[in-house]
C-alpha cells in the first residue's frame, strides 16, 4: 500500500520503518529535518509537505505530540488534500474530546477514520511489538487492522471513535496509580525492616500483586530487569505519564466521573516532573517517595 506517515519522532520513526519492512511504500513528512533524514535512511520516501505525502495515499498514519497538532494537521491539511477513499489512522495519544471532534469531522467529509493510540514505548515501536487500542466503525477497523499489525503485536477494537483514546488513558491512569501505590508500599516495607526481596516474594504471590510490582518492579535488583536496574533510564518517561494523567483528569471532568486515586497520582507525577525528573522512567517515583530524589 501507499502509506503517508506524518510525525516521525521517537515513536513514529520506528513505526514507519516497520511499515517499510512490511513492503509498504511509505511517504514521510515531519517538520524536523533530522526526523525526516532518519526516516529516509529507514527506506521511507521524503515528502515536502503533508499535502505531498497524502496526495496518492491509500492510508494516512499520524504520530504527533498532542491534540492541537492532530486537529491542525487533519483540519488544515489532510482533509483538504487526501482522496475520499483514503483511510485515516491517528496513533498519537490525545484528549478524547479532540479525537471525537476530528473523527466526526472526518466522517462528515466522507473519510473513514480511527483513533489508534499505542501501549508500549520507543523500544516496542522499533521492534514492532506495540499494542493498538482502536476506536472507530468496524469497517474502518477492519481496513486499519493489517496496517497496524505490521507495527504491533496486538490490535484491539475498543468501540466507536474516541474509545481508543479512552482505553489508553484509563489504562495509564490505572498504571500511574498502581506504580505510585507499589512504590510507597515498597518504601514502607523497607522502613518496617522487611528485606525488599522477601517482601517482593510474598506480595508477588499475594493479593497485593500487580504488573507494576512483578513485571516492572521500581526497586533496583528486585524482580525482573526493569528501568530501575538502569538508573531509571529508558522505558516510559515520567513526563509522558504526567501527560496521560492530565488527559485522564480532563476526560473525568467532562464525564463527571470521580477519580481521586488518578488525581493523586497526577499530583505525585507533577511533583516528580517539577523536580526535574521528567526525563527518567516513571518508576523513578519510588525515589521521591523514599525521600531520595532531592539528594541526587
Ligand atoms: P516526538 O516529539 O518524538 O515526535 C513527534 C514528531 O511530530 C516530531 O518529530 C515533530 O517534529 C512532529 N510534528 C509535530 N507537529 C508536526 C506537524 N504539524 N507536521 C509534521 N510533523 C509534526 O514524540 P513521540 O515520543 O514520538 O510521541 C508521539 C506520540 O506518541 C505522543 O502523542 C505520545 O504521547 C505518544 N506515545 C509516546 C510514547 C513514548 O514512549 N515516547 C509511548 C506511547 C505513546
GROMACS .gro file of C-alpha atoms and ligand atoms in nm:
model
  340
    1UNK     CA    1   0.000   0.000   0.000
    2UNK     CA    2   0.094   0.360  -0.040
    3UNK     CA    3   0.101   0.500   0.316
    4UNK     CA    4   0.158   0.863   0.421
    5UNK     CA    5   0.328   0.886   0.764
    6UNK     CA    6   0.320   1.222   0.944
    7UNK     CA    7   0.527   1.266   1.263
    8UNK     CA    8   0.847   1.058   1.259
    9UNK     CA    9   0.976   1.130   1.609
   10UNK     CA   10   1.079   0.881   1.880
   11UNK     CA   11   0.776   0.661   1.816
   12UNK     CA   12   0.679   0.737   1.456
   13UNK     CA   13   1.033   0.677   1.325
   14UNK     CA   14   1.036   0.312   1.432
   15UNK     CA   15   0.673   0.257   1.331
   16UNK     CA   16   0.728   0.390   0.978
   17UNK     CA   17   1.040   0.171   0.944
   18UNK     CA   18   0.827  -0.135   1.026
   19UNK     CA   19   0.575  -0.039   0.756
   20UNK     CA   20   0.865  -0.026   0.509
   21UNK     CA   21   0.982  -0.370   0.629
   22UNK     CA   22   0.629  -0.500   0.560
   23UNK     CA   23   0.673  -0.386   0.195
   24UNK     CA   24   0.455  -0.076   0.214
   25UNK     CA   25   0.553   0.231   0.016
   26UNK     CA   26   0.585   0.495   0.291
   27UNK     CA   27   0.582   0.867   0.211
   28UNK     CA   28   0.704   1.057   0.518
   29UNK     CA   29   0.661   1.413   0.639
   30UNK     CA   30   0.781   1.581   0.959
   31UNK     CA   31   0.862   1.942   1.048
   32UNK     CA   32   1.202   1.822   1.173
   33UNK     CA   33   1.477   1.776   0.914
   34UNK     CA   34   1.655   1.530   1.143
   35UNK     CA   35   1.346   1.311   1.177
   36UNK     CA   36   1.296   1.316   0.800
   37UNK     CA   37   1.653   1.209   0.721
   38UNK     CA   38   1.627   0.924   0.973
   39UNK     CA   39   1.305   0.812   0.803
   40UNK     CA   40   1.473   0.832   0.463
   41UNK     CA   41   1.758   0.609   0.588
   42UNK     CA   42   1.495   0.359   0.702
   43UNK     CA   43   1.356   0.339   0.347
   44UNK     CA   44   1.076   0.598   0.352
   45UNK     CA   45   1.034   0.849   0.069
   46UNK     CA   46   1.066   1.209   0.184
   47UNK     CA   47   0.769   1.441   0.118
   48UNK     CA   48   0.799   1.821   0.120
   49UNK     CA   49   0.460   1.877   0.289
   50UNK     CA   50   0.161   1.699   0.439
   51UNK     CA   51  -0.021   1.761   0.109
   52UNK     CA   52   0.254   1.592  -0.092
   53UNK     CA   53   0.266   1.295   0.148
   54UNK     CA   54  -0.109   1.224   0.140
   55UNK     CA   55  -0.182   1.306  -0.227
   56UNK     CA   56  -0.165   0.947  -0.358
   57UNK     CA   57  -0.200   0.762  -0.026
   58UNK     CA   58  -0.429   0.464   0.043
   59UNK     CA   59  -0.388   0.537   0.415
   60UNK     CA   60  -0.253   0.816   0.636
   61UNK     CA   61  -0.087   0.740   0.972
   62UNK     CA   62  -0.014   1.025   1.216
   63UNK     CA   63   0.203   1.006   1.531
   64UNK     CA   64   0.202   1.360   1.671
   65UNK     CA   65   0.267   1.514   2.015
   66UNK     CA   66  -0.082   1.632   2.121
   67UNK     CA   67  -0.444   1.713   2.027
   68UNK     CA   68  -0.364   2.060   1.890
   69UNK     CA   69  -0.118   1.911   1.636
   70UNK     CA   70  -0.366   1.640   1.533
   71UNK     CA   71  -0.654   1.889   1.488
   72UNK     CA   72  -0.429   2.121   1.284
   73UNK     CA   73  -0.274   1.852   1.061
   74UNK     CA   74  -0.613   1.695   0.973
   75UNK     CA   75  -0.826   2.012   0.977
   76UNK     CA   76  -0.587   2.236   0.783
   77UNK     CA   77  -0.412   1.987   0.558
   78UNK     CA   78  -0.516   1.619   0.532
   79UNK     CA   79  -0.892   1.677   0.487
   80UNK     CA   80  -0.831   1.921   0.203
   81UNK     CA   81  -0.575   1.715   0.013
   82UNK     CA   82  -0.642   1.340   0.063
   83UNK     CA   83  -0.868   1.142  -0.171
   84UNK     CA   84  -1.201   1.048  -0.008
   85UNK     CA   85  -1.125   0.672  -0.004
   86UNK     CA   86  -0.806   0.731   0.199
   87UNK     CA   87  -0.817   0.562   0.540
   88UNK     CA   88  -0.712   0.794   0.825
   89UNK     CA   89  -0.534   0.649   1.132
   90UNK     CA   90  -0.425   0.869   1.422
   91UNK     CA   91  -0.189   0.684   1.659
   92UNK     CA   92  -0.100   0.987   1.877
   93UNK     CA   93  -0.207   0.998   2.244
   94UNK     CA   94  -0.451   1.289   2.263
   95UNK     CA   95  -0.757   1.403   2.457
   96UNK     CA   96  -1.080   1.211   2.398
   97UNK     CA   97  -1.275   1.526   2.303
   98UNK     CA   98  -1.036   1.619   2.020
   99UNK     CA   99  -1.021   1.258   1.896
  100UNK     CA  100  -1.403   1.255   1.875
  101UNK     CA  101  -1.423   1.600   1.711
  102UNK     CA  102  -1.160   1.519   1.445
  103UNK     CA  103  -1.322   1.178   1.383
  104UNK     CA  104  -1.668   1.334   1.341
  105UNK     CA  105  -1.524   1.598   1.110
  106UNK     CA  106  -1.362   1.321   0.902
  107UNK     CA  107  -1.691   1.133   0.884
  108UNK     CA  108  -1.888   1.439   0.774
  109UNK     CA  109  -1.635   1.486   0.492
  110UNK     CA  110  -1.673   1.120   0.382
  111UNK     CA  111  -1.350   0.976   0.525
  112UNK     CA  112  -1.314   0.655   0.728
  113UNK     CA  113  -1.105   0.730   1.039
  114UNK     CA  114  -0.985   0.550   1.353
  115UNK     CA  115  -0.806   0.670   1.665
  116UNK     CA  116  -0.541   0.408   1.744
  117UNK     CA  117  -0.315   0.510   2.035
  118UNK     CA  118  -0.048   0.268   2.148
  119UNK     CA  119   0.073   0.096   2.461
  120UNK     CA  120   0.449   0.034   2.459
  121UNK     CA  121   0.741   0.275   2.434
  122UNK     CA  122   1.019   0.357   2.190
  123UNK     CA  123   1.170   0.006   2.205
  124UNK     CA  124   0.832  -0.153   2.123
  125UNK     CA  125   0.780   0.096   1.838
  126UNK     CA  126   1.115  -0.010   1.686
  127UNK     CA  127   1.059  -0.380   1.749
  128UNK     CA  128   0.704  -0.373   1.606
  129UNK     CA  129   0.554  -0.501   1.932
  130UNK     CA  130   0.312  -0.218   2.020
  131UNK     CA  131  -0.045  -0.275   2.137
  132UNK     CA  132  -0.302  -0.066   1.946
  133UNK     CA  133  -0.635   0.034   2.106
  134UNK     CA  134  -0.862   0.130   1.821
  135UNK     CA  135  -1.177   0.344   1.814
  136UNK     CA  136  -1.392   0.374   1.503
  137UNK     CA  137  -1.653   0.197   1.293
  138UNK     CA  138  -1.600  -0.178   1.239
  139UNK     CA  139  -1.542  -0.132   0.867
  140UNK     CA  140  -1.269   0.127   0.931
  141UNK     CA  141  -1.116  -0.100   1.198
  142UNK     CA  142  -1.106  -0.393   0.952
  143UNK     CA  143  -0.921  -0.177   0.698
  144UNK     CA  144  -0.676  -0.045   0.962
  145UNK     CA  145  -0.601  -0.381   1.125
  146UNK     CA  146  -0.350  -0.518   0.870
  147UNK     CA  147  -0.160  -0.187   0.863
  148UNK     CA  148  -0.142  -0.169   1.244
  149UNK     CA  149  -0.045  -0.538   1.266
  150UNK     CA  150   0.274  -0.456   1.075
  151UNK     CA  151   0.369  -0.227   1.367
  152UNK     CA  152   0.239  -0.419   1.667
  153UNK     CA  153   0.170  -0.747   1.842
  154UNK     CA  154  -0.193  -0.674   1.935
  155UNK     CA  155  -0.466  -0.467   1.765
  156UNK     CA  156  -0.788  -0.441   1.966
  157UNK     CA  157  -1.116  -0.279   1.862
  158UNK     CA  158  -1.234  -0.073   2.161
  159UNK     CA  159  -1.558   0.068   2.013
  160UNK     CA  160  -1.665   0.392   1.842
  161UNK     CA  161  -1.435   0.681   1.751
  162UNK     CA  162  -1.257   0.817   2.061
  163UNK     CA  163  -1.272   0.491   2.257
  164UNK     CA  164  -0.912   0.406   2.163
  165UNK     CA  165  -0.803   0.720   2.349
  166UNK     CA  166  -1.044   0.644   2.633
  167UNK     CA  167  -0.893   0.294   2.674
  168UNK     CA  168  -0.540   0.431   2.661
  169UNK     CA  169  -0.588   0.696   2.932
  170UNK     CA  170  -0.789   0.462   3.156
  171UNK     CA  171  -0.512   0.202   3.130
  172UNK     CA  172  -0.240   0.457   3.201
  173UNK     CA  173  -0.431   0.613   3.491
  174UNK     CA  174  -0.451   0.264   3.644
  175UNK     CA  175  -0.079   0.214   3.577
  176UNK     CA  176   0.020   0.552   3.728
  177UNK     CA  177  -0.186   0.490   4.040
  178UNK     CA  178  -0.060   0.132   4.088
  179UNK     CA  179   0.302   0.236   4.033
  180UNK     CA  180   0.270   0.510   4.297
  181UNK     CA  181   0.095   0.270   4.539
  182UNK     CA  182   0.352  -0.005   4.475
  183UNK     CA  183   0.638   0.240   4.529
  184UNK     CA  184   0.513   0.382   4.860
  185UNK     CA  185   0.440   0.027   4.980
  186UNK     CA  186   0.794  -0.090   4.900
  187UNK     CA  187   0.929   0.217   5.082
  188UNK     CA  188   0.712   0.140   5.388
  189UNK     CA  189   0.812  -0.229   5.387
  190UNK     CA  190   1.177  -0.122   5.392
  191UNK     CA  191   1.118   0.119   5.684
  192UNK     CA  192   0.940  -0.158   5.874
  193UNK     CA  193   1.256  -0.366   5.848
  194UNK     CA  194   1.143  -0.609   5.578
  195UNK     CA  195   1.403  -0.738   5.335
  196UNK     CA  196   1.291  -0.599   4.991
  197UNK     CA  197   1.338  -0.933   4.812
  198UNK     CA  198   1.147  -1.118   5.083
  199UNK     CA  199   0.857  -0.873   5.070
  200UNK     CA  200   0.860  -0.898   4.687
  201UNK     CA  201   0.845  -1.279   4.710
  202UNK     CA  202   0.545  -1.256   4.947
  203UNK     CA  203   0.347  -0.978   4.770
  204UNK     CA  204   0.405  -1.123   4.423
  205UNK     CA  205   0.206  -1.436   4.521
  206UNK     CA  206  -0.042  -1.249   4.743
  207UNK     CA  207  -0.336  -1.016   4.682
  208UNK     CA  208  -0.114  -0.704   4.656
  209UNK     CA  209   0.039  -0.836   4.332
  210UNK     CA  210   0.029  -0.606   4.027
  211UNK     CA  211   0.205  -0.557   3.693
  212UNK     CA  212   0.392  -0.261   3.846
  213UNK     CA  213   0.535  -0.495   4.111
  214UNK     CA  214   0.607  -0.818   3.925
  215UNK     CA  215   0.678  -0.705   3.567
  216UNK     CA  216   0.825  -0.358   3.624
  217UNK     CA  217   0.946  -0.351   3.985
  218UNK     CA  218   1.054   0.005   4.077
  219UNK     CA  219   1.325  -0.122   4.317
  220UNK     CA  220   1.669  -0.197   4.163
  221UNK     CA  221   1.784  -0.557   4.197
  222UNK     CA  222   1.438  -0.692   4.275
  223UNK     CA  223   1.212  -0.871   4.024
  224UNK     CA  224   1.284  -0.899   3.650
  225UNK     CA  225   1.510  -0.650   3.468
  226UNK     CA  226   1.340  -0.309   3.451
  227UNK     CA  227   1.446   0.058   3.411
  228UNK     CA  228   1.511   0.061   3.790
  229UNK     CA  229   1.817  -0.158   3.717
  230UNK     CA  230   1.948   0.109   3.479
  231UNK     CA  231   1.913   0.420   3.700
  232UNK     CA  232   1.559   0.467   3.562
  233UNK     CA  233   1.682   0.539   3.207
  234UNK     CA  234   1.477   0.425   2.904
  235UNK     CA  235   1.126   0.289   2.947
  236UNK     CA  236   0.831   0.529   2.976
  237UNK     CA  237   0.925   0.887   3.071
  238UNK     CA  238   0.762   1.036   3.383
  239UNK     CA  239   0.670   1.345   3.173
  240UNK     CA  240   0.464   1.124   2.938
  241UNK     CA  241   0.291   0.956   3.235
  242UNK     CA  242   0.205   1.305   3.363
  243UNK     CA  243   0.067   1.396   3.019
  244UNK     CA  244  -0.161   1.089   3.023
  245UNK     CA  245  -0.277   1.153   3.383
  246UNK     CA  246  -0.372   1.509   3.284
  247UNK     CA  247  -0.568   1.373   2.986
  248UNK     CA  248  -0.744   1.130   3.222
  249UNK     CA  249  -0.829   1.413   3.464
  250UNK     CA  250  -0.970   1.624   3.178
  251UNK     CA  251  -1.179   1.333   3.050
  252UNK     CA  252  -1.305   1.258   3.403
  253UNK     CA  253  -1.418   1.620   3.448
  254UNK     CA  254  -1.605   1.607   3.117
  255UNK     CA  255  -1.766   1.272   3.206
  256UNK     CA  256  -1.848   1.386   3.564
  257UNK     CA  257  -1.652   1.087   3.700
  258UNK     CA  258  -1.477   1.079   4.039
  259UNK     CA  259  -1.111   0.971   4.004
  260UNK     CA  260  -0.947   1.056   4.339
  261UNK     CA  261  -0.666   0.799   4.303
  262UNK     CA  262  -0.590   0.909   3.947
  263UNK     CA  263  -0.591   1.271   4.064
  264UNK     CA  264  -0.346   1.197   4.344
  265UNK     CA  265  -0.121   1.004   4.104
  266UNK     CA  266  -0.130   1.314   3.879
  267UNK     CA  267  -0.018   1.538   4.167
  268UNK     CA  268   0.266   1.299   4.259
  269UNK     CA  269   0.388   1.282   3.898
  270UNK     CA  270   0.364   1.662   3.876
  271UNK     CA  271   0.597   1.685   4.180
  272UNK     CA  272   0.842   1.442   4.017
  273UNK     CA  273   0.842   1.630   3.687
  274UNK     CA  274   0.865   1.971   3.859
  275UNK     CA  275   1.173   1.840   4.044
  276UNK     CA  276   1.342   1.799   3.705
  277UNK     CA  277   1.295   1.423   3.679
  278UNK     CA  278   1.054   1.417   3.383
  279UNK     CA  279   1.304   1.250   3.151
  280UNK     CA  280   1.352   0.949   3.379
  281UNK     CA  281   1.135   0.638   3.372
  282UNK     CA  282   0.804   0.678   3.556
  283UNK     CA  283   0.904   0.411   3.811
  284UNK     CA  284   1.156   0.667   3.949
  285UNK     CA  285   0.858   0.793   4.154
  286UNK     CA  286   0.985   0.547   4.419
  287UNK     CA  287   1.294   0.766   4.474
  288UNK     CA  288   1.073   1.065   4.555
  289UNK     CA  289   0.855   0.853   4.785
  290UNK     CA  290   1.166   0.721   4.962
  291UNK     CA  291   1.280   1.084   5.001
  292UNK     CA  292   1.579   1.028   4.773
  293UNK     CA  293   1.520   1.247   4.465
  294UNK     CA  294   1.637   1.569   4.633
  295UNK     CA  295   1.968   1.406   4.728
  296UNK     CA  296   2.060   1.307   4.371
  297LIG     P1  297   0.818   1.312   1.941
  297LIG     O1  298   0.812   1.453   1.990
  297LIG     O2  299   0.948   1.240   1.946
  297LIG     O3  300   0.763   1.307   1.788
  297LIG     C1  301   0.661   1.385   1.739
  297LIG     C2  302   0.700   1.429   1.597
  297LIG     O4  303   0.592   1.503   1.539
  297LIG     C3  304   0.822   1.523   1.596
  297LIG     O5  305   0.923   1.468   1.512
  297LIG     C4  306   0.767   1.655   1.542
  297LIG     O6  307   0.859   1.726   1.463
  297LIG     C5  308   0.648   1.606   1.460
  297LIG     N1  309   0.548   1.709   1.433
  297LIG     C6  310   0.490   1.794   1.521
  297LIG     N2  311   0.400   1.873   1.457
  297LIG     C7  312   0.402   1.836   1.327
  297LIG     C8  313   0.333   1.880   1.211
  297LIG     N3  314   0.243   1.980   1.216
  297LIG     N4  315   0.360   1.820   1.092
  297LIG     C9  316   0.452   1.721   1.086
  297LIG     N5  317   0.522   1.674   1.192
  297LIG    C10  318   0.496   1.732   1.311
  297LIG     O7  319   0.706   1.233   2.024
  297LIG     P2  320   0.695   1.073   2.045
  297LIG     O8  321   0.767   1.032   2.168
  297LIG     O9  322   0.725   1.005   1.915
  297LIG    O10  323   0.538   1.061   2.077
  297LIG    C11  324   0.438   1.071   1.977
  297LIG    C12  325   0.305   1.038   2.036
  297LIG    O11  326   0.309   0.905   2.088
  297LIG    C13  327   0.263   1.128   2.154
  297LIG    O12  328   0.126   1.155   2.143
  297LIG    C14  329   0.296   1.044   2.276
  297LIG    O13  330   0.216   1.077   2.388
  297LIG    C15  331   0.266   0.905   2.224
  297LIG     N6  332   0.338   0.797   2.294
  297LIG    C16  333   0.471   0.809   2.320
  297LIG    C17  334   0.537   0.705   2.385
  297LIG    C18  335   0.686   0.715   2.415
  297LIG    O14  336   0.735   0.631   2.492
  297LIG     N7  337   0.759   0.810   2.357
  297LIG    C19  338   0.466   0.589   2.424
  297LIG    C20  339   0.331   0.578   2.393
  297LIG    C21  340   0.268   0.685   2.326
   0.00000   0.00000   0.00000
